PDB file of C-alpha atoms in Angstrom:
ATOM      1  CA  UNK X 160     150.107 116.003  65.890  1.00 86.00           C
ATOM      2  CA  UNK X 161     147.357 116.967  63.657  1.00 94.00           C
ATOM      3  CA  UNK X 162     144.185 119.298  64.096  1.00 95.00           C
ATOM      4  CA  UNK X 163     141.087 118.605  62.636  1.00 94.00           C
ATOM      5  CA  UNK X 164     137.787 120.293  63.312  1.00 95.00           C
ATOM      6  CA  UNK X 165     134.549 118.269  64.664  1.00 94.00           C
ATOM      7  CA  UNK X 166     132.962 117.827  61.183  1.00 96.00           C
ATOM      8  CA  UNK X 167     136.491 117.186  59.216  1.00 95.00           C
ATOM      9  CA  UNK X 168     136.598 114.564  62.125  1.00 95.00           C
ATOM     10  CA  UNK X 169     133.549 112.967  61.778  1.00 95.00           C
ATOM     11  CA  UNK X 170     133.810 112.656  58.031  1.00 95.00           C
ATOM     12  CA  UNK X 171     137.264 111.371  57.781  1.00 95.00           C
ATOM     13  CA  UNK X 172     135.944 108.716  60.448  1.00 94.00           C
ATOM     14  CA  UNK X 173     132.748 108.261  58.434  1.00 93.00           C
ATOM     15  CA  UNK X 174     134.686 107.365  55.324  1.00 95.00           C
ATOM     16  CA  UNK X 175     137.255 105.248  57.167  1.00 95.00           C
ATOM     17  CA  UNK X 176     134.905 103.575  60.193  1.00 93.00           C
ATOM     18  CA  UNK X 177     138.073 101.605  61.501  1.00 94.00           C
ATOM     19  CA  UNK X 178     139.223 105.322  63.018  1.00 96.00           C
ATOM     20  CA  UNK X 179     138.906 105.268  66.566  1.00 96.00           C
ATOM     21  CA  UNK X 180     137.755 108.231  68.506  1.00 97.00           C
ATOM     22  CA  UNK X 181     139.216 108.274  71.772  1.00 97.00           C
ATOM     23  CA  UNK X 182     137.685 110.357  74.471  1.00 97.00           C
ATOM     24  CA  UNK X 183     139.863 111.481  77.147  1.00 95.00           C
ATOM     25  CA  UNK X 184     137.871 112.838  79.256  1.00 93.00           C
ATOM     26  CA  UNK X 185     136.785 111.383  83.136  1.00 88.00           C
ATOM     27  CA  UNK X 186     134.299 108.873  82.933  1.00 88.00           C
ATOM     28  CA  UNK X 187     131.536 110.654  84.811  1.00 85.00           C
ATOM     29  CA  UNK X 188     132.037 113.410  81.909  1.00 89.00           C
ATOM     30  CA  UNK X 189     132.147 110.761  79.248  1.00 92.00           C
ATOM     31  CA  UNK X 190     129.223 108.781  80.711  1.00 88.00           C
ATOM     32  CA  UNK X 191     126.915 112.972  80.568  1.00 89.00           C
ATOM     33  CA  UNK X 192     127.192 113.372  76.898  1.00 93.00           C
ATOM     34  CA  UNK X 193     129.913 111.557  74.484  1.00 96.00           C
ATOM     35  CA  UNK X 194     130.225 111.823  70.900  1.00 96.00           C
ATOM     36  CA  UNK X 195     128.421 108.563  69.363  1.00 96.00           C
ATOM     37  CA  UNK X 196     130.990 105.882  68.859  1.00 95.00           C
ATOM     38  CA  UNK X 197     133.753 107.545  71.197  1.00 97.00           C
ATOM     39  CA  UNK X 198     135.510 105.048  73.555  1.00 95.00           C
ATOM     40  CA  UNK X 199     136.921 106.447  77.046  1.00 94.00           C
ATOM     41  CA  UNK X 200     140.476 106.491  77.898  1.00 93.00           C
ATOM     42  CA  UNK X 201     141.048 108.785  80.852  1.00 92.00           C
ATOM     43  CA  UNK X 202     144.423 111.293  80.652  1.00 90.00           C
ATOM     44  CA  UNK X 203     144.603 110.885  84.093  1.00 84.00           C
ATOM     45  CA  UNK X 204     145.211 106.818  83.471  1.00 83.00           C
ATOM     46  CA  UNK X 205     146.258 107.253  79.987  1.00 84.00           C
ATOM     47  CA  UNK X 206     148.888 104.293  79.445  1.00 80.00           C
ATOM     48  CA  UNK X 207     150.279 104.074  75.662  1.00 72.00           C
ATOM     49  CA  UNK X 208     151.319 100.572  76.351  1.00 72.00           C
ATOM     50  CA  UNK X 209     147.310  99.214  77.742  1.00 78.00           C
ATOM     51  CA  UNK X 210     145.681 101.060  74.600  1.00 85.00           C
ATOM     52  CA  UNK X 211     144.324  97.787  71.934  1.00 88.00           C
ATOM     53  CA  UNK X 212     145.464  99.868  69.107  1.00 91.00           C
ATOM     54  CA  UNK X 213     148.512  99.552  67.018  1.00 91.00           C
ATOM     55  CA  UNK X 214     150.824 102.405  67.030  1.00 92.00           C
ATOM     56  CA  UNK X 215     151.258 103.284  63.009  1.00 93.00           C
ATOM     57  CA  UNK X 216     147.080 103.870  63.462  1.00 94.00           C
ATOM     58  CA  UNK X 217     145.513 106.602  62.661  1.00 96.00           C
ATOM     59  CA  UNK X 218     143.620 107.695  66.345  1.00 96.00           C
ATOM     60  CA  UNK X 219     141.519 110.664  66.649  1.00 98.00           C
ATOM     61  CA  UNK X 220     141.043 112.029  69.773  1.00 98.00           C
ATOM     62  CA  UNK X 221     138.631 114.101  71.714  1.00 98.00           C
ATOM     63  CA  UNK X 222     137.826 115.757  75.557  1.00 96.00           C
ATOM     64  CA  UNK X 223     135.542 118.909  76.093  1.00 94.00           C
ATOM     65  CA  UNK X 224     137.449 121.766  74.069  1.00 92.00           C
ATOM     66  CA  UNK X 225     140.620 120.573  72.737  1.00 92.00           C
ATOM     67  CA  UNK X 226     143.315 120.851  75.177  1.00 92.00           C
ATOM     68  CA  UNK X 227     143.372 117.561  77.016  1.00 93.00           C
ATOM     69  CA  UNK X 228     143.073 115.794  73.888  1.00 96.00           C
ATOM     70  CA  UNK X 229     145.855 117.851  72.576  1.00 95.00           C
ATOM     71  CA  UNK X 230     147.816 116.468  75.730  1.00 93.00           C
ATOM     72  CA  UNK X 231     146.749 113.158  75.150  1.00 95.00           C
ATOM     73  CA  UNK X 232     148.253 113.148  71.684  1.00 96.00           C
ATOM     74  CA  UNK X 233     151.666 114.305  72.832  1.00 94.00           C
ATOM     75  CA  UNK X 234     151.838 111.673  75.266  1.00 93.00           C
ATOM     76  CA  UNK X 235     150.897 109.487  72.242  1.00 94.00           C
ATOM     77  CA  UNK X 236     153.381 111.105  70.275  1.00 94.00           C
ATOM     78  CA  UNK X 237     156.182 110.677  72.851  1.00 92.00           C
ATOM     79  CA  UNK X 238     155.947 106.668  73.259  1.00 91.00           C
ATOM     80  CA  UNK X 239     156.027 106.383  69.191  1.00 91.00           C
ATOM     81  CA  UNK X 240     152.096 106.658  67.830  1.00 93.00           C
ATOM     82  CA  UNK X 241     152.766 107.796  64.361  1.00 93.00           C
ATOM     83  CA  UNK X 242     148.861 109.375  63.373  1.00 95.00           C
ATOM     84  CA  UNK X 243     147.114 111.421  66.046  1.00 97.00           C
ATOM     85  CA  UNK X 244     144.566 113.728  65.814  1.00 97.00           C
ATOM     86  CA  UNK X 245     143.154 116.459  68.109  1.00 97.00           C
ATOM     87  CA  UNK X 246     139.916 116.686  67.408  1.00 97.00           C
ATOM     88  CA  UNK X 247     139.512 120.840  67.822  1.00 96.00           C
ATOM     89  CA  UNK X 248     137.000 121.968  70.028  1.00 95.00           C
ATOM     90  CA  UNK X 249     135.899 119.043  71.328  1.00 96.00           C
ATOM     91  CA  UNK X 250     133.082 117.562  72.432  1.00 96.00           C
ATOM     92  CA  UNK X 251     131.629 120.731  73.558  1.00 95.00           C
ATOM     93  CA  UNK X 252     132.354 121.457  69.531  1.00 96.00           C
ATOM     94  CA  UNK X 253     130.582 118.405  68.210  1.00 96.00           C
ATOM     95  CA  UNK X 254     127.028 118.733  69.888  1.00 96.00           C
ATOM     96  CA  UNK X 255     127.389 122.765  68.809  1.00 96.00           C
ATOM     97  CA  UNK X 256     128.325 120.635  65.139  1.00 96.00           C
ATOM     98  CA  UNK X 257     125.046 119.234  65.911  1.00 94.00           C
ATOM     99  CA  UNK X 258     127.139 115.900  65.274  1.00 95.00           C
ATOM    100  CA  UNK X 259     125.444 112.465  66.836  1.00 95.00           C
ATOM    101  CA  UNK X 260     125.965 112.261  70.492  1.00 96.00           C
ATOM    102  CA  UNK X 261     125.305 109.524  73.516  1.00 95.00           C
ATOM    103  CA  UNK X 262     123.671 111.446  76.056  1.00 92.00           C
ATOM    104  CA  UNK X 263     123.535 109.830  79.990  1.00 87.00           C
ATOM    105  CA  UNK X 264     123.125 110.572  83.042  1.00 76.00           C
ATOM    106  CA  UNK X 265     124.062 114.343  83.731  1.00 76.00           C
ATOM    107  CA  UNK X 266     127.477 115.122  85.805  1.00 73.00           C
ATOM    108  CA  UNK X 267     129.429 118.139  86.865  1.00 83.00           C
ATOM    109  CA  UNK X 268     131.713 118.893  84.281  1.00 83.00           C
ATOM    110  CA  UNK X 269     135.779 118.835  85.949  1.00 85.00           C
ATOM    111  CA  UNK X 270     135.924 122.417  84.518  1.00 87.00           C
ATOM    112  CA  UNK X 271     133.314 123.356  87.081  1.00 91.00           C
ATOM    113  CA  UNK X 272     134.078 121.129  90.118  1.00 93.00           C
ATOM    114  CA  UNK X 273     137.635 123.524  90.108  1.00 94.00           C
ATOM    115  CA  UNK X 274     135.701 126.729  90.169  1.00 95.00           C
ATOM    116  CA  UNK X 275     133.748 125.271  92.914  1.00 96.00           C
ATOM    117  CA  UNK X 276     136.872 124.026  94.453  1.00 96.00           C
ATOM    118  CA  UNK X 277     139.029 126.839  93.865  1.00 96.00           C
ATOM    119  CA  UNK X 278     136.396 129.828  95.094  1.00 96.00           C
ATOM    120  CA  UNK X 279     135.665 127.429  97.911  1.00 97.00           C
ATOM    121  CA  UNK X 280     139.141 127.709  99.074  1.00 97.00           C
ATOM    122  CA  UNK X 281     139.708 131.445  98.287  1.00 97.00           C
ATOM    123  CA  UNK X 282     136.633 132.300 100.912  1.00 97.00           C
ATOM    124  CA  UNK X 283     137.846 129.808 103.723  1.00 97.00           C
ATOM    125  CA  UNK X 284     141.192 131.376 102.889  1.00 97.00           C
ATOM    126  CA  UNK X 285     139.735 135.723 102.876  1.00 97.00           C
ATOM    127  CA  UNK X 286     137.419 134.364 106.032  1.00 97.00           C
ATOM    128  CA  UNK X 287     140.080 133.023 107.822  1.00 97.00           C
ATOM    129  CA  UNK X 288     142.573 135.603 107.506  1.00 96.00           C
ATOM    130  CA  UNK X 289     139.573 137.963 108.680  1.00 95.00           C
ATOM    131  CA  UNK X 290     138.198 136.046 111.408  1.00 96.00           C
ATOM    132  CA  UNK X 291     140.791 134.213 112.934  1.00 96.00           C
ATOM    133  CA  UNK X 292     144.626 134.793 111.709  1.00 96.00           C
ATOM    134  CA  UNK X 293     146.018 136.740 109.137  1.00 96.00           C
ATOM    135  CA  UNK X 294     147.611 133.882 107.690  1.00 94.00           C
ATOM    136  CA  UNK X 295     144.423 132.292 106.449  1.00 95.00           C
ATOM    137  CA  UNK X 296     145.128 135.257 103.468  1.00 96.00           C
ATOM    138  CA  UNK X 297     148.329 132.806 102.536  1.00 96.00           C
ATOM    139  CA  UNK X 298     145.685 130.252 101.332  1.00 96.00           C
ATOM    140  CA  UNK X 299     143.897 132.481  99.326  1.00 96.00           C
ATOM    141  CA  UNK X 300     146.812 133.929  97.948  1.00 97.00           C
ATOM    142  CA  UNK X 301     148.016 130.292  97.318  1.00 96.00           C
ATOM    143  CA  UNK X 302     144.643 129.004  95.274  1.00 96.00           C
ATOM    144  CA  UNK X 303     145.138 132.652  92.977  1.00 95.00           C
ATOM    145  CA  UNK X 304     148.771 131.782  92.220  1.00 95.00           C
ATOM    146  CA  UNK X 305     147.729 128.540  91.192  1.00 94.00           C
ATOM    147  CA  UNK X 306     145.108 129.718  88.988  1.00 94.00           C
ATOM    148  CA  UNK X 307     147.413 131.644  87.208  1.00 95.00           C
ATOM    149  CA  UNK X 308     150.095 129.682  87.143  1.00 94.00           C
ATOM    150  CA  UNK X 309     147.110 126.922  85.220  1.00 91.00           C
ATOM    151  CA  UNK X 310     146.247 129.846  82.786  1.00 90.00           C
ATOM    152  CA  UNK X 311     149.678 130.324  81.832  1.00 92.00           C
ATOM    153  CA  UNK X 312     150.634 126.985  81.357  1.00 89.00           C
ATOM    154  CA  UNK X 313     147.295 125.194  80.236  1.00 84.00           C
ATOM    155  CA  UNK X 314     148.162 122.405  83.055  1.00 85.00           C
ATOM    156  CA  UNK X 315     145.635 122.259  86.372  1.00 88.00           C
ATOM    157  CA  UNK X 316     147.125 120.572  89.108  1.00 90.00           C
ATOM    158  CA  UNK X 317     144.124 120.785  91.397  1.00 92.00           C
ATOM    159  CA  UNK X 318     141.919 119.265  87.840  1.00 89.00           C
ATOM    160  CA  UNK X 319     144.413 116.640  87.793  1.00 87.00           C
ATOM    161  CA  UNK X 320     143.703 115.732  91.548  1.00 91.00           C
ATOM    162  CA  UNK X 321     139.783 116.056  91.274  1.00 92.00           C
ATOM    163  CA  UNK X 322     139.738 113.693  88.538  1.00 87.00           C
ATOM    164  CA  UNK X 323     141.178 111.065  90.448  1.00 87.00           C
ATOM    165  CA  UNK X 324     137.905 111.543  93.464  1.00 89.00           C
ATOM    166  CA  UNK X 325     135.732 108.627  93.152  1.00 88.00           C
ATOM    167  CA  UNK X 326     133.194 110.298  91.961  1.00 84.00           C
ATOM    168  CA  UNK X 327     134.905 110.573  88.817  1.00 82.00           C
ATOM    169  CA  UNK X 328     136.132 107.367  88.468  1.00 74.00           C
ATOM    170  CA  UNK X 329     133.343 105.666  87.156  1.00 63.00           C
TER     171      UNK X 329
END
């Protein structure tokens, strides 16, 4: 896998237009703000095999700062794509780049509906323990150990399973 900044990105695909960018982010993130020209292929429903592109092409691709991309490429990677790119920093990156966006209708980003999600559960989990049984503090407890288990590993399970609500679906 290679790493290329925003603006080495957008250059190589302005002198080669045939790149593709691939965003991998949900489709209510993609359909907020997406880099001009980016086309959306979810991680979560990611399959190497359904993707129109062949696999000794060069594919750059992109989510909001680098690390599902970078994901997305090893998958790519592991089923035989020869020439993907991580675009570094993502698309968070390219509007700071000042780089041409699509902007759309506003939505949550993932990143925040697992904060919501996960401090959600901690206070059901501290009031419960407080209020009604002790053992509501094993849900609390729970949610932490996840989140570090996430930050250690770079892998969210409870992102994984909010991207596949409805709501960010398309």
């Amino acid at each position: 896998m290679k790493n290329l900044s925003v603006v080495e990105s957008h250059l190589e695909r302005w002198a080669k237009p045939s790149i593709p960018l691939i965003d991998v982010r949900t489709p209510a993130e993609f359909r907020s703000v997406h880099a001009e020209g980016a086309l959306n292929h979810p991680l979560e429903s990611l399959e190497a095999e359904a993707l129109p592109f062949e696999k000794s092409e060069t594919l750059h691709l992109i989510c909001q700062s680098g690390g599902r991309s970078a994901k997305a490429c090893q998958l790519l990677e592991a089923v035989g794509y020869e020439a993907v790119v991580n675009v570094e920093g993502g698309t968070s990156a390219w509007q700071a780049a000042s780089l041409p966006v699509v902007e759309g209708k506003k939505a949550m980003s993932l990143e925040r509906q697992v904060r919501i999600a996960a401090g959600s559960l901690i206070v059901v989990g501290a009031a419960v323990g407080c209020f009604v049984h002790p053992g509501g503090y094993g849900l609390s407890a729970f949610v932490g150990a996840g989140l570090v288990f996430a930050g250690l590993t770079d892998t969210c399970a409870m992102g994984m399973l909010i991207a596949k609500m409805p709501w960010n679906r398309g």
